[in-house]
Amino acid sequence: MAARTTTSGSGHEDEQMAAMRRLQVLSLHLLDPSSSSRSEGEGKEGLALAACAGKRRHASGGADAAAALAACLRGRHRDTQARVFEFFRARPDLQTPVELSTAAHRELCFRQLCALVREAGVRPLSLMASDPAEYFAVMEAAGGVDISLGVKLGVQYSLWGGSVINLGTKKHRDKFFDGIDKLDYPGCFAMTELHHGSNVQALQTTATFDPVTDEFIINTPNDGAIKWWIGNAALHGKFATVFARLILPLQGKGGEPADMGIHAFIVPIRDLETNAVLPGIEINDCGHKIGLNGVDNGALRFHSVRIPRDNLLNRFGDVSRDGKYTSSLPTINKRFAATLGELVGGRVGIAYSSVGVLKVSVTIAVRYALLRHQFGPPKQPEISVLDYQSHQHKLMPMLASSYAFHFATLSLVDKYSEMKKTNDEDVIADVHVLSSGLKAYITSYTAKSISVCRESCGGHGYAAVNRFGALRNDHDIFQTFEGDNTVLLQQVAGDLLKQYQEKFKGGTLSVTWNYLRDSMGTYLSQPNPVTARWEGEDHLRDPNFQLDAFRYRTSRLLQSVAARLQKHNKTLGGFGAWNRCLNHLLTLAESHIESVILAKFIEAVKRCPDEKTRELLKLVCDLYALDRIWKDIGTYRNVDYVAPNKAKAIHKLADYLSYQVRLVAQELVDAFDLPDLIIRAPIGMQSEAYAQYTQFVGF
């Protein structure tokens, strides 16, 4: 081999070559990801298209596409939301500023809720009783104005009001409905205790019946039983639905007290006129929180507080004047399940509202990424940061997920409405599991996504006025209240195992789980070695392939975890076996929920009447599906469901679809139809973003 010749200019040449290599890498980074398989000329065309795409598009075609897509997304009650938005837009005194003390935020939040009810004329409890879908639309709109307002509204109506109308009987509705609806009776939902949150059956607060006075005596037996994190309790609540153990004296074995399990009781906690705390009740403030500081969370202790027997919410269990207990449900467990089953509306609302938070976050991040220009090819203008493949990889699957979650939660709301109308047992069971799974999956995804959106906006994302800090902090607790996400996913896994067992007993399956009955045998057979290698775009974008892939994964996980549980049960017992397989069970639950989400997205695409809009939704749906498959490609490779060449094709196509979605990203976020009042972040405005930002800081 000839020796390398050294010249005096070699250092300069090396620097030039290094610079050229960096430019080449940057150029490849900007190219259409699929261009490596095209001809040289096509590759250049792809580069020109990517550079051109960096400009924000304001052509009528883009606006028309956004309008058509918005019409497809718009729910039945968008007009109701628009009225809420307009009411707050016209009232600057009710808009939440960037900087606010806890005390001021609480006072403002209560004024916002009072104004919504008493001035705007919204009657949330009436809506929840007559049309739950419209109620959830109002809750989402209120949460857009201020997440604290949405949560405070949910505490008053979903929890306090919902417990009265769902767990009580006619006498309770007659007495309390109007007062709750008009906000004359602000209330709380006192379930969680210092020592127990998720394990509701282990609550320690007692409600002992006194047959002499015909009253229940509500008592906090120890510090661990103090009701904790109770929304509306610190300042504004006048009543509380208190969950306590119903104790009947002398009716147990050997004359011992009988514990009839957890029941709900209406307990007045403050004077309606003076707001003074009532005798026997001790209330303390839980203090400043990470977020949601417009909500006044408090702690409640009861010192032998007496309430009338009629204050027992007695739909599922009652006590007569002579102290006899009656129930249409034969066991404590069945009564407990029925009680909690009536409270799933809170979970539905949280899942629905979490999607709203995700839409706001994605909208701000995408609009800023289109606005922000950094670097570019030599002697050419800087390009939008959304033209970088790495930025597309961060934000475009997230944008696709926003659409997927939108359709999934709309379907959940419709199913919840059906449940309230029909009281069908199968629908009730379906809603319980779906609300658990979707609430857990969506809120976890949104929490992670807010941080990604903040990072994608660089230093400007760190400014409080651009909202990511508040969105992240206010939304974070969505993963915990109304059921810890890990606990909720276990409920989904448990139900899947129950359905799996029913399949082999020849029983019927609930509608959502039908695919387990229809095709479990197919999914659990050996993968077809021919289809495992198919890599054509038409095949990969076929919704049947996508849905089959999702369901195959769920079926495999279900079959394997069932076998593991059976094996470990022999040596560890039921609880030990469940704990040994817990991570496997959580993965199973998430996989199933992803299958449900994709199925609802595919259905929505098919329903869309406008051809061009349907094609756009199909593009977004394909990205959602293939991105999810690629993120779990190891599972598919391990069982040879996908051959190496097909895995590579999925990755390549997912990148290409991210690029395609980027080209219509502005239209996709504009179609969310979120007014400036809801976005608020200067960097997320549709126009003059930098001007609004500089004006905010004083220029």
PDB file of C-alpha atoms in Angstrom, residues 442-637:
ATOM      1  CA  ILE A 442     -54.049   8.176  28.570  1.00  0.00           C
ATOM      2  CA  THR A 443     -53.094  10.076  31.718  1.00  0.00           C
ATOM      3  CA  SER A 444     -49.711   8.313  31.900  1.00  0.00           C
ATOM      4  CA  TYR A 445     -49.051   9.068  28.231  1.00  0.00           C
ATOM      5  CA  THR A 446     -50.092  12.715  28.603  1.00  0.00           C
ATOM      6  CA  ALA A 447     -47.896  13.215  31.679  1.00  0.00           C
ATOM      7  CA  LYS A 448     -44.819  12.004  29.792  1.00  0.00           C
ATOM      8  CA  SER A 449     -45.752  13.937  26.656  1.00  0.00           C
ATOM      9  CA  ILE A 450     -45.994  17.310  28.415  1.00  0.00           C
ATOM     10  CA  SER A 451     -42.332  17.017  29.405  1.00  0.00           C
ATOM     11  CA  VAL A 452     -41.360  16.071  25.840  1.00  0.00           C
ATOM     12  CA  CYS A 453     -43.272  19.092  24.528  1.00  0.00           C
ATOM     13  CA  ARG A 454     -41.491  21.349  27.019  1.00  0.00           C
ATOM     14  CA  GLU A 455     -38.090  20.030  25.969  1.00  0.00           C
ATOM     15  CA  SER A 456     -38.955  20.358  22.283  1.00  0.00           C
ATOM     16  CA  CYS A 457     -39.561  24.084  22.797  1.00  0.00           C
ATOM     17  CA  GLY A 458     -36.105  24.651  24.252  1.00  0.00           C
ATOM     18  CA  GLY A 459     -35.545  27.584  26.586  1.00  0.00           C
ATOM     19  CA  HIS A 460     -38.820  29.283  25.671  1.00  0.00           C
ATOM     20  CA  GLY A 461     -40.668  26.179  26.840  1.00  0.00           C
ATOM     21  CA  TYR A 462     -39.329  26.914  30.316  1.00  0.00           C
ATOM     22  CA  ALA A 463     -41.108  30.260  30.582  1.00  0.00           C
ATOM     23  CA  ALA A 464     -44.156  29.993  32.851  1.00  0.00           C
ATOM     24  CA  VAL A 465     -46.211  32.067  30.416  1.00  0.00           C
ATOM     25  CA  ASN A 466     -45.783  29.310  27.816  1.00  0.00           C
ATOM     26  CA  ARG A 467     -47.638  26.998  30.204  1.00  0.00           C
ATOM     27  CA  PHE A 468     -45.812  23.663  30.172  1.00  0.00           C
ATOM     28  CA  GLY A 469     -44.887  23.932  33.853  1.00  0.00           C
ATOM     29  CA  ALA A 470     -48.466  24.585  34.931  1.00  0.00           C
ATOM     30  CA  LEU A 471     -49.876  21.959  32.562  1.00  0.00           C
ATOM     31  CA  ARG A 472     -47.413  19.362  33.841  1.00  0.00           C
ATOM     32  CA  ASN A 473     -47.976  20.160  37.518  1.00  0.00           C
ATOM     33  CA  ASP A 474     -51.755  20.447  37.313  1.00  0.00           C
ATOM     34  CA  HIS A 475     -52.150  17.292  35.240  1.00  0.00           C
ATOM     35  CA  ASP A 476     -49.671  15.127  37.150  1.00  0.00           C
ATOM     36  CA  ILE A 477     -52.190  14.058  39.814  1.00  0.00           C
ATOM     37  CA  PHE A 478     -54.495  12.720  37.063  1.00  0.00           C
ATOM     38  CA  GLN A 479     -52.346   9.599  37.286  1.00  0.00           C
ATOM     39  CA  THR A 480     -53.343   9.106  40.926  1.00  0.00           C
ATOM     40  CA  PHE A 481     -56.812  10.357  41.792  1.00  0.00           C
ATOM     41  CA  GLU A 482     -59.920   8.410  40.812  1.00  0.00           C
ATOM     42  CA  GLY A 483     -57.743   5.309  40.992  1.00  0.00           C
ATOM     43  CA  ASP A 484     -53.969   4.906  40.908  1.00  0.00           C
ATOM     44  CA  ASN A 485     -52.966   3.973  37.371  1.00  0.00           C
ATOM     45  CA  THR A 486     -51.074   0.839  38.371  1.00  0.00           C
ATOM     46  CA  VAL A 487     -54.074  -0.389  40.357  1.00  0.00           C
ATOM     47  CA  LEU A 488     -56.478   0.389  37.498  1.00  0.00           C
ATOM     48  CA  LEU A 489     -54.361  -1.519  34.978  1.00  0.00           C
ATOM     49  CA  GLN A 490     -54.463  -4.521  37.277  1.00  0.00           C
ATOM     50  CA  GLN A 491     -58.263  -4.358  37.149  1.00  0.00           C
ATOM     51  CA  VAL A 492     -58.055  -4.497  33.359  1.00  0.00           C
ATOM     52  CA  ALA A 493     -55.677  -7.474  33.503  1.00  0.00           C
ATOM     53  CA  GLY A 494     -57.892  -9.248  36.017  1.00  0.00           C
ATOM     54  CA  ASP A 495     -60.920  -8.823  33.789  1.00  0.00           C
ATOM     55  CA  LEU A 496     -58.995 -10.107  30.752  1.00  0.00           C
ATOM     56  CA  LEU A 497     -58.049 -13.234  32.686  1.00  0.00           C
ATOM     57  CA  LYS A 498     -61.665 -13.690  33.724  1.00  0.00           C
ATOM     58  CA  GLN A 499     -62.760 -13.371  30.091  1.00  0.00           C
ATOM     59  CA  TYR A 500     -60.022 -15.801  29.052  1.00  0.00           C
ATOM     60  CA  GLN A 501     -61.325 -18.328  31.546  1.00  0.00           C
ATOM     61  CA  GLU A 502     -64.899 -17.812  30.331  1.00  0.00           C
ATOM     62  CA  LYS A 503     -63.783 -18.497  26.752  1.00  0.00           C
ATOM     63  CA  PHE A 504     -62.685 -21.997  27.679  1.00  0.00           C
ATOM     64  CA  LYS A 505     -65.900 -22.595  29.635  1.00  0.00           C
ATOM     65  CA  GLY A 506     -67.955 -21.684  26.585  1.00  0.00           C
ATOM     66  CA  GLY A 507     -69.375 -18.554  28.192  1.00  0.00           C
ATOM     67  CA  THR A 508     -70.196 -15.235  26.553  1.00  0.00           C
ATOM     68  CA  LEU A 509     -67.712 -12.382  26.368  1.00  0.00           C
ATOM     69  CA  SER A 510     -68.406  -8.681  26.627  1.00  0.00           C
ATOM     70  CA  VAL A 511     -68.411  -6.819  23.334  1.00  0.00           C
ATOM     71  CA  THR A 512     -65.026  -5.150  23.761  1.00  0.00           C
ATOM     72  CA  TRP A 513     -63.333  -8.504  24.248  1.00  0.00           C
ATOM     73  CA  ASN A 514     -64.963 -10.207  21.253  1.00  0.00           C
ATOM     74  CA  TYR A 515     -61.693 -10.628  19.417  1.00  0.00           C
ATOM     75  CA  LEU A 516     -60.508 -13.031  22.106  1.00  0.00           C
ATOM     76  CA  ARG A 517     -63.421 -15.319  21.295  1.00  0.00           C
ATOM     77  CA  ASP A 518     -63.323 -14.869  17.542  1.00  0.00           C
ATOM     78  CA  SER A 519     -59.661 -15.380  16.928  1.00  0.00           C
ATOM     79  CA  MET A 520     -57.771 -16.558  19.999  1.00  0.00           C
ATOM     80  CA  GLY A 521     -56.973 -19.838  18.242  1.00  0.00           C
ATOM     81  CA  THR A 522     -55.632 -17.995  15.216  1.00  0.00           C
ATOM     82  CA  TYR A 523     -53.565 -15.593  17.272  1.00  0.00           C
ATOM     83  CA  LEU A 524     -52.005 -18.352  19.349  1.00  0.00           C
ATOM     84  CA  SER A 525     -51.078 -20.566  16.412  1.00  0.00           C
ATOM     85  CA  GLN A 526     -47.635 -20.394  14.839  1.00  0.00           C
ATOM     86  CA  PRO A 527     -47.139 -17.178  12.820  1.00  0.00           C
ATOM     87  CA  ASN A 528     -47.392 -17.619   9.060  1.00  0.00           C
ATOM     88  CA  PRO A 529     -43.800 -17.547   7.736  1.00  0.00           C
ATOM     89  CA  VAL A 530     -45.007 -15.977   4.472  1.00  0.00           C
ATOM     90  CA  THR A 531     -46.983 -13.066   5.907  1.00  0.00           C
ATOM     91  CA  ALA A 532     -44.246 -12.545   8.498  1.00  0.00           C
ATOM     92  CA  ARG A 533     -42.025 -11.398   5.603  1.00  0.00           C
ATOM     93  CA  TRP A 534     -44.523  -9.224   3.727  1.00  0.00           C
ATOM     94  CA  GLU A 535     -43.162  -5.669   3.680  1.00  0.00           C
ATOM     95  CA  GLY A 536     -45.170  -3.839   1.025  1.00  0.00           C
ATOM     96  CA  GLU A 537     -46.586  -0.443   1.979  1.00  0.00           C
ATOM     97  CA  ASP A 538     -50.152  -1.466   1.106  1.00  0.00           C
ATOM     98  CA  HIS A 539     -49.881  -4.426   3.466  1.00  0.00           C
ATOM     99  CA  LEU A 540     -48.324  -2.443   6.327  1.00  0.00           C
ATOM    100  CA  ARG A 541     -50.963   0.282   5.992  1.00  0.00           C
ATOM    101  CA  ASP A 542     -53.805  -2.233   5.883  1.00  0.00           C
ATOM    102  CA  PRO A 543     -55.885  -1.720   9.068  1.00  0.00           C
ATOM    103  CA  ASN A 544     -56.502  -5.461   9.218  1.00  0.00           C
ATOM    104  CA  PHE A 545     -52.744  -6.135   9.510  1.00  0.00           C
ATOM    105  CA  GLN A 546     -52.347  -3.376  12.104  1.00  0.00           C
ATOM    106  CA  LEU A 547     -55.225  -4.511  14.283  1.00  0.00           C
ATOM    107  CA  ASP A 548     -54.218  -8.164  13.959  1.00  0.00           C
ATOM    108  CA  ALA A 549     -50.712  -7.271  15.116  1.00  0.00           C
ATOM    109  CA  PHE A 550     -52.027  -5.434  18.186  1.00  0.00           C
ATOM    110  CA  ARG A 551     -54.415  -8.260  19.041  1.00  0.00           C
ATOM    111  CA  TYR A 552     -51.854 -10.968  18.433  1.00  0.00           C
ATOM    112  CA  ARG A 553     -49.578  -9.322  20.981  1.00  0.00           C
ATOM    113  CA  THR A 554     -52.412  -9.065  23.541  1.00  0.00           C
ATOM    114  CA  SER A 555     -53.426 -12.693  23.008  1.00  0.00           C
ATOM    115  CA  ARG A 556     -49.850 -13.902  23.385  1.00  0.00           C
ATOM    116  CA  LEU A 557     -49.407 -11.901  26.578  1.00  0.00           C
ATOM    117  CA  LEU A 558     -52.712 -13.183  27.950  1.00  0.00           C
ATOM    118  CA  GLN A 559     -51.943 -16.820  27.219  1.00  0.00           C
ATOM    119  CA  SER A 560     -48.425 -16.624  28.640  1.00  0.00           C
ATOM    120  CA  VAL A 561     -49.365 -14.778  31.843  1.00  0.00           C
ATOM    121  CA  ALA A 562     -52.223 -17.213  32.475  1.00  0.00           C
ATOM    122  CA  ALA A 563     -49.748 -20.086  32.262  1.00  0.00           C
ATOM    123  CA  ARG A 564     -47.291 -18.309  34.575  1.00  0.00           C
ATOM    124  CA  LEU A 565     -49.979 -17.553  37.158  1.00  0.00           C
ATOM    125  CA  GLN A 566     -51.097 -21.167  37.149  1.00  0.00           C
ATOM    126  CA  LYS A 567     -47.513 -22.330  37.656  1.00  0.00           C
ATOM    127  CA  HIS A 568     -46.646 -19.907  40.472  1.00  0.00           C
ATOM    128  CA  ASN A 569     -49.984 -20.334  42.211  1.00  0.00           C
ATOM    129  CA  LYS A 570     -48.935 -23.857  43.252  1.00  0.00           C
ATOM    130  CA  THR A 571     -46.000 -22.598  45.315  1.00  0.00           C
ATOM    131  CA  LEU A 572     -46.751 -18.942  46.096  1.00  0.00           C
ATOM    132  CA  GLY A 573     -50.524 -18.885  46.400  1.00  0.00           C
ATOM    133  CA  GLY A 574     -52.817 -16.508  44.524  1.00  0.00           C
ATOM    134  CA  PHE A 575     -51.497 -13.231  45.929  1.00  0.00           C
ATOM    135  CA  GLY A 576     -47.841 -14.248  45.606  1.00  0.00           C
ATOM    136  CA  ALA A 577     -48.342 -15.495  42.037  1.00  0.00           C
ATOM    137  CA  TRP A 578     -50.054 -12.238  41.044  1.00  0.00           C
ATOM    138  CA  ASN A 579     -47.210 -10.195  42.512  1.00  0.00           C
ATOM    139  CA  ARG A 580     -44.599 -12.374  40.795  1.00  0.00           C
ATOM    140  CA  CYS A 581     -46.277 -11.720  37.422  1.00  0.00           C
ATOM    141  CA  LEU A 582     -47.280  -8.097  38.065  1.00  0.00           C
ATOM    142  CA  ASN A 583     -45.155  -6.392  35.396  1.00  0.00           C
ATOM    143  CA  HIS A 584     -46.351  -8.971  32.856  1.00  0.00           C
ATOM    144  CA  LEU A 585     -49.961  -8.221  33.850  1.00  0.00           C
ATOM    145  CA  LEU A 586     -49.483  -4.462  33.471  1.00  0.00           C
ATOM    146  CA  THR A 587     -48.008  -4.950  29.990  1.00  0.00           C
ATOM    147  CA  LEU A 588     -50.993  -7.130  29.089  1.00  0.00           C
ATOM    148  CA  ALA A 589     -53.437  -4.438  30.212  1.00  0.00           C
ATOM    149  CA  GLU A 590     -51.661  -1.692  28.265  1.00  0.00           C
ATOM    150  CA  SER A 591     -51.531  -3.886  25.169  1.00  0.00           C
ATOM    151  CA  HIS A 592     -55.256  -4.527  25.336  1.00  0.00           C
ATOM    152  CA  ILE A 593     -56.072  -0.841  25.788  1.00  0.00           C
ATOM    153  CA  GLU A 594     -53.883   0.022  22.793  1.00  0.00           C
ATOM    154  CA  SER A 595     -55.904  -2.498  20.767  1.00  0.00           C
ATOM    155  CA  VAL A 596     -59.137  -0.825  21.856  1.00  0.00           C
ATOM    156  CA  ILE A 597     -57.775   2.640  20.977  1.00  0.00           C
ATOM    157  CA  LEU A 598     -56.651   1.532  17.515  1.00  0.00           C
ATOM    158  CA  ALA A 599     -59.973  -0.193  16.815  1.00  0.00           C
ATOM    159  CA  LYS A 600     -61.877   2.999  17.672  1.00  0.00           C
ATOM    160  CA  PHE A 601     -59.545   5.084  15.503  1.00  0.00           C
ATOM    161  CA  ILE A 602     -60.034   2.751  12.526  1.00  0.00           C
ATOM    162  CA  GLU A 603     -63.815   2.924  12.998  1.00  0.00           C
ATOM    163  CA  ALA A 604     -63.670   6.734  13.067  1.00  0.00           C
ATOM    164  CA  VAL A 605     -61.660   6.826   9.837  1.00  0.00           C
ATOM    165  CA  LYS A 606     -64.235   4.625   8.108  1.00  0.00           C
ATOM    166  CA  ARG A 607     -67.112   6.806   9.333  1.00  0.00           C
ATOM    167  CA  CYS A 608     -65.624  10.058   8.033  1.00  0.00           C
ATOM    168  CA  PRO A 609     -67.856  11.141   5.108  1.00  0.00           C
ATOM    169  CA  ASP A 610     -65.403  13.485   3.339  1.00  0.00           C
ATOM    170  CA  GLU A 611     -62.889  11.605   1.177  1.00  0.00           C
ATOM    171  CA  LYS A 612     -59.969  14.018   1.569  1.00  0.00           C
ATOM    172  CA  THR A 613     -60.467  14.272   5.316  1.00  0.00           C
ATOM    173  CA  ARG A 614     -60.736  10.491   5.534  1.00  0.00           C
ATOM    174  CA  GLU A 615     -57.398  10.144   3.714  1.00  0.00           C
ATOM    175  CA  LEU A 616     -55.801  12.560   6.171  1.00  0.00           C
ATOM    176  CA  LEU A 617     -57.199  10.689   9.171  1.00  0.00           C
ATOM    177  CA  LYS A 618     -56.018   7.413   7.629  1.00  0.00           C
ATOM    178  CA  LEU A 619     -52.475   8.819   7.411  1.00  0.00           C
ATOM    179  CA  VAL A 620     -52.556   9.795  11.080  1.00  0.00           C
ATOM    180  CA  CYS A 621     -54.064   6.438  12.063  1.00  0.00           C
ATOM    181  CA  ASP A 622     -51.352   4.550  10.151  1.00  0.00           C
ATOM    182  CA  LEU A 623     -48.658   6.508  11.955  1.00  0.00           C
ATOM    183  CA  TYR A 624     -50.231   5.749  15.331  1.00  0.00           C
ATOM    184  CA  ALA A 625     -50.422   2.017  14.557  1.00  0.00           C
ATOM    185  CA  LEU A 626     -46.989   1.519  12.999  1.00  0.00           C
ATOM    186  CA  ASP A 627     -45.215   3.669  15.575  1.00  0.00           C
ATOM    187  CA  ARG A 628     -46.712   1.540  18.349  1.00  0.00           C
ATOM    188  CA  ILE A 629     -45.756  -1.697  16.561  1.00  0.00           C
ATOM    189  CA  TRP A 630     -42.195  -0.442  16.065  1.00  0.00           C
ATOM    190  CA  LYS A 631     -41.868   0.611  19.710  1.00  0.00           C
ATOM    191  CA  ASP A 632     -42.620  -2.982  20.731  1.00  0.00           C
ATOM    192  CA  ILE A 633     -40.935  -4.666  17.775  1.00  0.00           C
ATOM    193  CA  GLY A 634     -38.944  -6.933  20.102  1.00  0.00           C
ATOM    194  CA  THR A 635     -42.136  -8.725  21.117  1.00  0.00           C
ATOM    195  CA  TYR A 636     -43.039  -9.424  17.494  1.00  0.00           C
ATOM    196  CA  ARG A 637     -39.509 -10.521  16.605  1.00  0.00           C
TER     197      ARG A 637
END
